[in-house]
């Protein structure tokens, strides 16, 4: 009940209502507070002057607030009229809850009457503190307002239910526990306040003091005051005026203004309004229940935000630590290179020092020997050796003159670290803002009237729902393997049509599609069940809907088509059917169980070396390292004949990139073909070699330049791998007896950039050769 307390407090004094009255606007005021906020109006605004002029039509006349404002525009407090002789401006005070309270314009004359019966100033006006509606009182003054006995009863019950009711009501600061209650004064006292304010002498000695608990019971059992008519104070309310919406007495019906109004029994209307209030409370109760649940949700969000914040901070710290660790590892590598260069320079200089020291010692010895020979006085002996000494001196001199006195190594280091791209990347490091509030697209709808089969091919078409407001960035079409296995991705793109060729004859397939955008993916569509034709000579089988035949080639020629080829099976009949799909399987990039003749695929960033740089929707790759790095295609092949090409977009400094196929676990940091998991051809600007398990074979003249085209033909039916350069076969068949699961593969360094071209037919000359064979 604590939430109800604000409903029980007066908006003027901030305390519980005492003798509350009901204003015409349905708000309540203490009777004493209502008297305190009365102000006088000019004579021209009085009810009598209005009635004389014919403008007054109600007992309570609301003021024209455009002409005269009773509250300040500056602070929304209540102000008195200024400029009228009958109502001079008076200072104001503020109540505990912010309402301006004005003392009377003139001191009230001394009277023995209660506040309700004391006369009010002539032409008084009162303004509701809550809705700011103003009205002028008639001759009855405050007695013209009905008393809210129900509110008084609610306040009594509320105070009785509060433990605070047993506290002393006269303590100035913190109320102490009450020890007695005076039945005549109806006040709870603690011992100090009883001795000070209610001494047991004089007239107070006759008052009866009881324990607080007994006083509470006596309060509860005290007779409730009966509500009387405001116009006829001796009459009790007995009927209810429907037009005025207020209780009235019999005298009001006989001689008052309600005599011509529709009235109903007070008890019946009491029950009716109680029922209406109960029904209204049911709706409000539902809203309150929802609000409580919402508050619980918000509190849970606070906890979740705190947990997510801790988790996100830990993730951020881990990411930054990973960057720091990577930088430290790179720092160690660079320092190792610097130390290596340092040791090399020192070795060269020390070797030159050692060499020059030996040679200088030899030269010095020769010079000292020659000086001693010159000192000899034997001419014939001198001439016997002088020619040889002269030759040795000249030869030694010549040896010193051939760059011997030039340092073989400079003191400068020829290494230069370019850290500006990394610093720029660090400065640009920021959070990626994801708009999570946007919804995912709606579930696509497969269009039966545009779906058809022909031999072992099927064309599927879909669209967004007509009333969908969330755009889709693309679609994912999935197909199973024709044997009830897992669904596999066969198309990802923006098109809403896809032709699937080369399916098993007389096989049943399940197809489904879903849409995606930046937020996520939609649910799967209904599963489309389709069966292929009996054999290759079958007529086109379609749904019983009109399908424009000229549209079929367009769909098959679409560059976005995903084409699959499955082994022929048993005869059958073509049909379509819809059924609900409970499956929500993840995508699988490998087409191991499919025999693919023409496949659309791109390079796979997930399995590539970290130095590989992707662009053009993962169809173009290059490298950031001078060392060879390997990148694989997204699609793996285990059956059929497959052909794809790669164009050389950039070729600098004559590197030797390698092209071919590999297993998924091939080494990614060496040239393709260095291990036993790859079969490749590496080629430079003049010649090429085939390589597998680091074995180099079949050197062939003819290299590549910028703009050249490399063709790779994987024939898993004949278990061979063949290479082409500019549409010409390069050397013999490169590898034979290849079987298993293979992925297209390339190795390259930063001097090469290539672009992948897929979905290509097998070259005509090879097809004709294979048919002859």
Short mmCIF file of C-alpha atoms in Angstrom, two decimals, residues 337-355 407-413:
data_model
loop_
_atom_site.label_atom_id
_atom_site.label_comp_id
_atom_site.label_asym_id
_atom_site.label_seq_id
_atom_site.Cartn_x
_atom_site.Cartn_y
_atom_site.Cartn_z
CA UNK A 337 67.38 -10.19 -39.51
CA UNK A 338 69.16 -7.10 -38.16
CA UNK A 339 71.40 -9.28 -35.98
CA UNK A 340 72.13 -11.51 -38.95
CA UNK A 341 73.13 -8.49 -41.04
CA UNK A 342 75.17 -7.20 -38.11
CA UNK A 343 77.07 -10.49 -37.77
CA UNK A 344 77.66 -10.61 -41.52
CA UNK A 345 79.12 -7.10 -41.62
CA UNK A 346 81.35 -7.81 -38.62
CA UNK A 347 82.60 -11.07 -40.17
CA UNK A 348 83.48 -9.36 -43.46
CA UNK A 349 85.28 -6.50 -41.72
CA UNK A 350 87.12 -8.82 -39.33
CA UNK A 351 88.22 -11.06 -42.20
CA UNK A 352 89.51 -7.97 -44.05
CA UNK A 353 91.33 -6.83 -40.90
CA UNK A 354 92.97 -10.23 -40.53
CA UNK A 355 93.95 -10.32 -44.19
CA UNK A 407 86.53 -1.46 -47.09
CA UNK A 408 84.59 -4.43 -48.37
CA UNK A 409 81.54 -3.53 -46.22
CA UNK A 410 79.80 -0.27 -45.44
CA UNK A 411 78.89 0.71 -41.92
CA UNK A 412 75.34 1.56 -42.92
CA UNK A 413 72.55 -1.01 -42.78
#
